[in-house]
């Protein structure tokens, strides 16, 4: 079935390449993939990181679970099949943003290891342009934060398949970055990620230090 769907499709190469776009942007296109329980701090950290990167002159775009589920993925709910499809689509969108030379920050629970690996494996440059950030806070901490009141509803039984309560979360075995948000401040979490990006050459050290000095 899939074969017949794709057999008449021929890739059309352009003349302006990812490298050209990256040269114009003065940085590479890459994905920072945040994963973690609801309330662990994915959205908070991705917003704060985007602010930092923007102030350094980087071109960024943030994809957030709640937001994308009101548009592109509004047909999907929270069954295992729908979550797999959710992450498959986001993996593909992240790939397009990399090709556009843009730093994209994705904030999805992305509870299944296999799906996160699938998103990573879509990357043309292998591990070089996909940075997995495990936003790690114990369930008790997330539940205490409960920024949207969802844990309370899930405990009361009004949200089925709620991650951490009635649906699984598979923690990353070997993420590039592990931020323990139960023990660190938001600012320290962002600094940890920016340091990683500088050390590994994703962004220029000088840009980051100029902003630090402000
Ligand atoms: N059943 C259930 N389980 C988990 N989360 C739920 C559920 N129902 C609604 N929500 C809200 O949807 C946000 C998670 O969407 P994601 O697209 O990130 O989920 S997933 O990656 O497909 O698992 C999640 O956002 P975050 O709290 O930012 O993680 C919730 O606001
Ligand atoms: N170190 C931290 N990093 C991120 N968020 C934190 C931290 N400490 C406390 N918080 C709070 O935890 C909550 C996390 O919510 P949110 O970012 O929406 O999580 P998620 O996107 O993972 O569901 C916010 O209210 C945020 O202010």
CSV table of C-alpha atoms and ligand atoms in Angstrom, one decimal:
chain,number,residue,atom,x,y,z
A,1,UNK,CA,0.0,0.0,0.0
A,2,UNK,CA,2.7,2.5,1.1
A,3,UNK,CA,4.9,1.4,-1.8
A,4,UNK,CA,2.2,2.2,-4.4
A,5,UNK,CA,1.6,5.6,-2.7
A,6,UNK,CA,5.2,6.6,-2.9
A,7,UNK,CA,6.4,4.9,-6.1
A,8,UNK,CA,5.5,7.8,-8.4
A,9,UNK,CA,7.1,10.5,-6.1
A,10,UNK,CA,10.4,11.9,-7.2
A,11,UNK,CA,12.4,14.2,-4.9
A,12,UNK,CA,12.8,17.7,-6.5
A,13,UNK,CA,16.2,19.2,-5.4
A,14,UNK,CA,16.5,23.0,-5.2
A,15,UNK,CA,19.5,25.1,-5.8
A,16,UNK,CA,19.5,26.9,-2.5
A,17,UNK,CA,20.7,24.3,0.0
A,18,UNK,CA,20.6,23.9,3.8
A,19,UNK,CA,24.3,25.0,3.9
A,20,UNK,CA,23.4,28.2,2.0
A,21,UNK,CA,20.6,29.0,4.5
A,22,UNK,CA,22.9,28.2,7.4
A,23,UNK,CA,25.5,30.5,6.0
A,24,UNK,CA,23.0,33.3,5.8
A,25,UNK,CA,21.9,32.6,9.4
A,26,UNK,CA,25.4,32.4,10.7
A,27,UNK,CA,24.6,29.2,12.6
A,28,UNK,CA,23.6,25.6,11.9
A,29,UNK,CA,20.0,24.3,11.9
A,30,UNK,CA,19.5,21.8,14.7
A,31,UNK,CA,16.8,20.5,17.0
A,32,UNK,CA,16.7,20.7,20.8
A,33,UNK,CA,14.3,18.0,21.7
A,34,UNK,CA,12.8,18.4,25.2
A,35,UNK,CA,11.2,15.4,26.7
A,36,UNK,CA,9.7,14.8,30.2
A,37,UNK,CA,6.6,14.5,32.2
A,38,UNK,CA,3.8,17.1,32.2
A,39,UNK,CA,4.8,19.9,34.5
A,40,UNK,CA,8.5,18.9,34.4
A,41,UNK,CA,9.4,22.2,32.8
A,42,UNK,CA,9.7,21.6,29.0
A,43,UNK,CA,7.7,24.6,27.9
A,44,UNK,CA,9.2,26.9,30.5
A,45,UNK,CA,12.8,25.9,29.6
A,46,UNK,CA,12.1,26.0,25.8
A,47,UNK,CA,10.6,29.5,26.1
A,48,UNK,CA,13.6,30.8,28.2
A,49,UNK,CA,16.1,29.1,25.9
A,50,UNK,CA,14.5,30.7,22.8
A,51,UNK,CA,14.7,34.1,24.5
A,52,UNK,CA,18.4,33.6,25.1
A,53,UNK,CA,19.1,32.3,21.6
A,54,UNK,CA,17.1,35.2,20.1
A,55,UNK,CA,19.0,37.7,22.0
A,56,UNK,CA,22.2,36.2,20.6
A,57,UNK,CA,20.8,36.8,17.0
A,58,UNK,CA,19.9,33.2,16.3
A,59,UNK,CA,16.9,32.2,14.2
A,60,UNK,CA,14.7,30.0,16.3
A,61,UNK,CA,11.2,28.3,16.3
A,62,UNK,CA,9.5,26.6,19.1
A,63,UNK,CA,7.1,23.7,18.6
A,64,UNK,CA,5.0,22.9,21.8
A,65,UNK,CA,2.7,20.0,22.4
A,66,UNK,CA,-0.3,22.0,23.5
A,67,UNK,CA,0.1,24.5,20.6
A,68,UNK,CA,0.6,22.0,17.8
A,69,UNK,CA,-2.3,20.0,19.1
A,70,UNK,CA,-4.6,22.9,18.4
A,71,UNK,CA,-3.6,23.0,14.7
A,72,UNK,CA,-1.5,20.4,12.7
A,73,UNK,CA,-2.3,17.6,15.2
A,74,UNK,CA,-5.7,18.5,16.3
A,75,UNK,CA,-7.0,15.2,15.1
A,76,UNK,CA,-4.9,13.3,17.6
A,77,UNK,CA,-5.7,12.4,21.2
A,78,UNK,CA,-3.6,10.5,23.8
A,79,UNK,CA,-3.8,6.8,22.9
A,80,UNK,CA,-0.4,5.1,22.3
A,81,UNK,CA,-1.2,5.1,18.5
A,82,UNK,CA,-2.0,8.9,18.5
A,83,UNK,CA,1.1,9.7,20.5
A,84,UNK,CA,3.2,7.8,18.1
A,85,UNK,CA,1.7,9.7,15.2
A,86,UNK,CA,2.0,13.0,17.0
A,87,UNK,CA,5.8,12.4,17.5
A,88,UNK,CA,6.2,11.1,13.9
A,89,UNK,CA,4.8,14.3,12.5
A,90,UNK,CA,6.8,16.5,14.9
A,91,UNK,CA,9.9,14.6,13.9
A,92,UNK,CA,9.2,15.4,10.3
A,93,UNK,CA,8.4,19.0,11.0
A,94,UNK,CA,11.6,19.4,13.0
A,95,UNK,CA,13.5,17.9,10.0
A,96,UNK,CA,12.0,20.6,7.8
A,97,UNK,CA,13.1,23.3,10.2
A,98,UNK,CA,16.6,21.9,10.3
A,99,UNK,CA,16.6,22.0,6.5
A,100,UNK,CA,15.5,25.7,6.7
A,101,UNK,CA,18.6,26.3,8.8
A,102,UNK,CA,16.6,27.2,11.9
A,103,UNK,CA,17.2,26.2,15.5
A,104,UNK,CA,14.0,24.4,16.5
A,105,UNK,CA,13.0,23.7,20.1
A,106,UNK,CA,10.4,20.9,20.5
A,107,UNK,CA,8.5,20.5,23.8
A,108,UNK,CA,6.5,17.3,23.8
A,109,UNK,CA,6.2,14.7,26.5
A,110,UNK,CA,7.3,12.2,23.8
A,111,UNK,CA,6.9,9.3,26.2
A,112,UNK,CA,8.3,6.4,24.1
A,113,UNK,CA,12.0,5.9,23.6
A,114,UNK,CA,11.4,4.3,20.2
A,115,UNK,CA,9.6,7.4,18.9
A,116,UNK,CA,12.3,9.8,20.1
A,117,UNK,CA,14.9,7.6,18.4
A,118,UNK,CA,12.8,7.7,15.2
A,119,UNK,CA,12.8,11.5,15.3
A,120,UNK,CA,16.6,11.5,15.9
A,121,UNK,CA,17.2,9.0,13.1
A,122,UNK,CA,15.4,11.4,10.6
A,123,UNK,CA,18.4,13.7,11.0
A,124,UNK,CA,20.7,13.8,8.0
A,125,UNK,CA,23.8,14.6,10.1
A,126,UNK,CA,23.1,11.8,12.7
A,127,UNK,CA,23.5,12.8,16.3
A,128,UNK,CA,25.1,16.1,15.2
A,129,UNK,CA,21.9,18.1,14.8
A,130,UNK,CA,19.6,16.4,17.3
A,131,UNK,CA,20.1,17.2,21.0
A,132,UNK,CA,17.8,15.4,23.4
A,133,UNK,CA,17.2,17.2,26.7
A,134,UNK,CA,15.7,15.1,29.5
A,135,UNK,CA,13.7,17.5,31.6
A,136,UNK,CA,13.7,15.5,34.7
A,137,UNK,CA,11.5,16.2,37.8
A,138,UNK,CA,10.1,13.5,40.0
A,139,UNK,CA,6.4,12.8,39.5
A,140,UNK,CA,5.7,14.1,43.0
A,141,UNK,CA,7.2,17.4,42.1
A,142,UNK,CA,5.3,17.7,38.8
A,143,UNK,CA,2.1,16.8,40.6
A,144,UNK,CA,2.7,19.4,43.3
A,145,UNK,CA,3.4,22.0,40.6
A,146,UNK,CA,0.4,21.0,38.5
A,147,UNK,CA,0.5,24.3,36.5
A,148,UNK,CA,-2.7,23.4,34.6
A,149,UNK,CA,-4.6,21.4,37.2
A,150,UNK,CA,-4.3,18.3,35.0
A,151,UNK,CA,-2.8,15.9,37.6
A,152,UNK,CA,-5.7,16.7,39.9
A,153,UNK,CA,-8.2,15.9,37.2
A,154,UNK,CA,-6.2,12.7,36.2
A,155,UNK,CA,-6.2,11.5,39.9
A,156,UNK,CA,-10.0,12.2,40.0
A,157,UNK,CA,-10.3,9.9,36.9
A,158,UNK,CA,-11.5,12.5,34.5
A,159,UNK,CA,-8.4,12.4,32.2
A,160,UNK,CA,-7.7,8.8,30.9
A,161,UNK,CA,-4.2,7.8,29.8
A,162,UNK,CA,-2.5,10.5,31.7
A,163,UNK,CA,1.3,10.2,31.5
A,164,UNK,CA,2.9,9.2,34.8
A,165,UNK,CA,-0.5,8.3,36.3
A,166,UNK,CA,-2.2,5.9,33.9
A,167,UNK,CA,0.1,6.0,30.9
A,168,UNK,CA,3.8,5.2,30.7
A,169,UNK,CA,6.8,7.5,30.4
A,170,UNK,CA,10.1,5.9,29.3
A,171,UNK,CA,13.0,8.1,30.5
A,172,UNK,CA,15.9,8.6,28.1
A,173,UNK,CA,18.8,6.2,28.7
A,174,UNK,CA,21.5,8.5,27.3
A,175,UNK,CA,20.3,12.0,26.6
A,176,UNK,CA,22.8,14.7,25.5
A,177,UNK,CA,21.6,16.9,28.4
A,178,UNK,CA,19.9,16.0,31.6
A,179,UNK,CA,18.3,18.9,33.5
A,180,UNK,CA,17.0,18.1,37.0
A,181,UNK,CA,14.4,20.8,37.3
A,182,UNK,CA,13.4,19.7,40.8
A,183,UNK,CA,16.9,20.8,42.1
A,184,UNK,CA,17.8,23.7,39.8
A,185,UNK,CA,16.4,27.1,38.9
A,186,UNK,CA,15.0,27.9,35.5
A,187,UNK,CA,18.0,30.2,34.8
A,188,UNK,CA,20.5,27.4,35.7
A,189,UNK,CA,18.7,25.0,33.5
A,190,UNK,CA,19.0,27.4,30.5
A,191,UNK,CA,22.7,28.1,31.3
A,192,UNK,CA,23.4,24.3,31.4
A,193,UNK,CA,21.9,24.0,27.9
A,194,UNK,CA,23.6,27.1,26.5
A,195,UNK,CA,27.0,25.9,27.8
A,196,UNK,CA,26.5,22.5,26.1
A,197,UNK,CA,25.6,24.3,22.8
A,198,UNK,CA,28.7,26.5,23.1
A,199,UNK,CA,31.1,23.7,24.1
A,200,UNK,CA,29.9,21.5,21.2
A,201,UNK,CA,30.2,24.4,18.7
A,202,UNK,CA,26.5,24.7,17.9
A,203,UNK,CA,26.6,28.4,18.7
A,204,UNK,CA,29.5,30.8,19.0
A,205,UNK,CA,31.0,31.2,22.4
A,206,UNK,CA,31.5,34.9,21.9
A,207,UNK,CA,27.8,35.5,21.3
A,208,UNK,CA,26.9,33.7,24.5
A,209,UNK,CA,29.4,35.5,26.6
A,210,UNK,CA,28.4,38.9,25.2
A,211,UNK,CA,24.8,38.2,26.3
A,212,UNK,CA,26.0,36.8,29.7
A,213,UNK,CA,27.8,40.1,30.2
A,214,UNK,CA,24.7,42.2,29.6
B,1,LIG,N1,-3.7,12.2,28.8
B,1,LIG,C1,-2.8,13.1,28.8
B,1,LIG,N2,-1.5,12.8,29.1
B,1,LIG,C2,-0.5,13.8,29.0
B,1,LIG,N3,-0.8,15.1,28.7
B,1,LIG,C3,-2.1,15.4,28.4
B,1,LIG,C4,-3.1,14.5,28.4
B,1,LIG,N4,-4.3,15.1,28.1
B,1,LIG,C5,-4.0,16.4,27.9
B,1,LIG,N5,-2.6,16.6,28.0
B,1,LIG,C6,-2.0,17.9,27.7
B,1,LIG,O1,-1.3,17.7,26.5
B,1,LIG,C7,0.1,18.0,26.6
B,1,LIG,C8,0.9,16.9,26.1
B,1,LIG,O2,0.9,16.8,24.7
B,1,LIG,P1,2.1,16.2,23.9
B,1,LIG,O3,1.9,16.3,22.5
B,1,LIG,O4,3.4,16.7,24.4
B,1,LIG,O5,2.0,14.6,24.3
B,1,LIG,S1,2.7,13.3,23.7
B,1,LIG,O6,4.1,13.7,23.4
B,1,LIG,O7,2.0,13.0,22.5
B,1,LIG,O8,2.7,12.3,24.7
B,1,LIG,C9,0.3,18.2,28.1
B,1,LIG,O9,1.2,19.3,28.1
B,1,LIG,P2,2.5,19.5,29.1
B,1,LIG,O10,1.8,19.6,30.4
B,1,LIG,O11,3.1,20.7,28.6
B,1,LIG,O12,3.3,18.3,28.9
B,1,LIG,C10,-1.0,18.4,28.7
B,1,LIG,O13,-1.3,19.8,28.8
B,2,LIG,N1,13.9,24.6,37.3
B,2,LIG,C1,12.7,24.7,36.7
B,2,LIG,N2,12.7,24.5,35.3
B,2,LIG,C2,11.5,24.6,34.7
B,2,LIG,N3,10.3,24.9,35.3
B,2,LIG,C3,10.3,25.1,36.6
B,2,LIG,C4,11.5,25.0,37.4
B,2,LIG,N4,11.2,25.2,38.7
B,2,LIG,C5,9.9,25.4,38.7
B,2,LIG,N5,9.4,25.4,37.5
B,2,LIG,C6,7.9,25.6,37.3
B,2,LIG,O1,7.3,24.3,36.9
B,2,LIG,C7,6.3,24.5,35.9
B,2,LIG,C8,6.6,23.7,34.7
B,2,LIG,O2,5.5,23.9,33.8
B,2,LIG,P1,5.7,23.7,32.2
B,2,LIG,O3,6.9,24.4,31.7
B,2,LIG,O4,4.4,24.0,31.6
B,2,LIG,O5,6.0,22.1,32.1
B,2,LIG,P2,5.8,21.1,30.9
B,2,LIG,O6,5.9,21.9,29.6
B,2,LIG,O7,6.8,20.1,31.0
B,2,LIG,O8,4.4,20.6,31.1
B,2,LIG,C9,6.2,26.0,35.7
B,2,LIG,O9,5.2,26.6,36.5
B,2,LIG,C10,7.6,26.5,36.1
B,2,LIG,O10,7.6,27.9,36.6
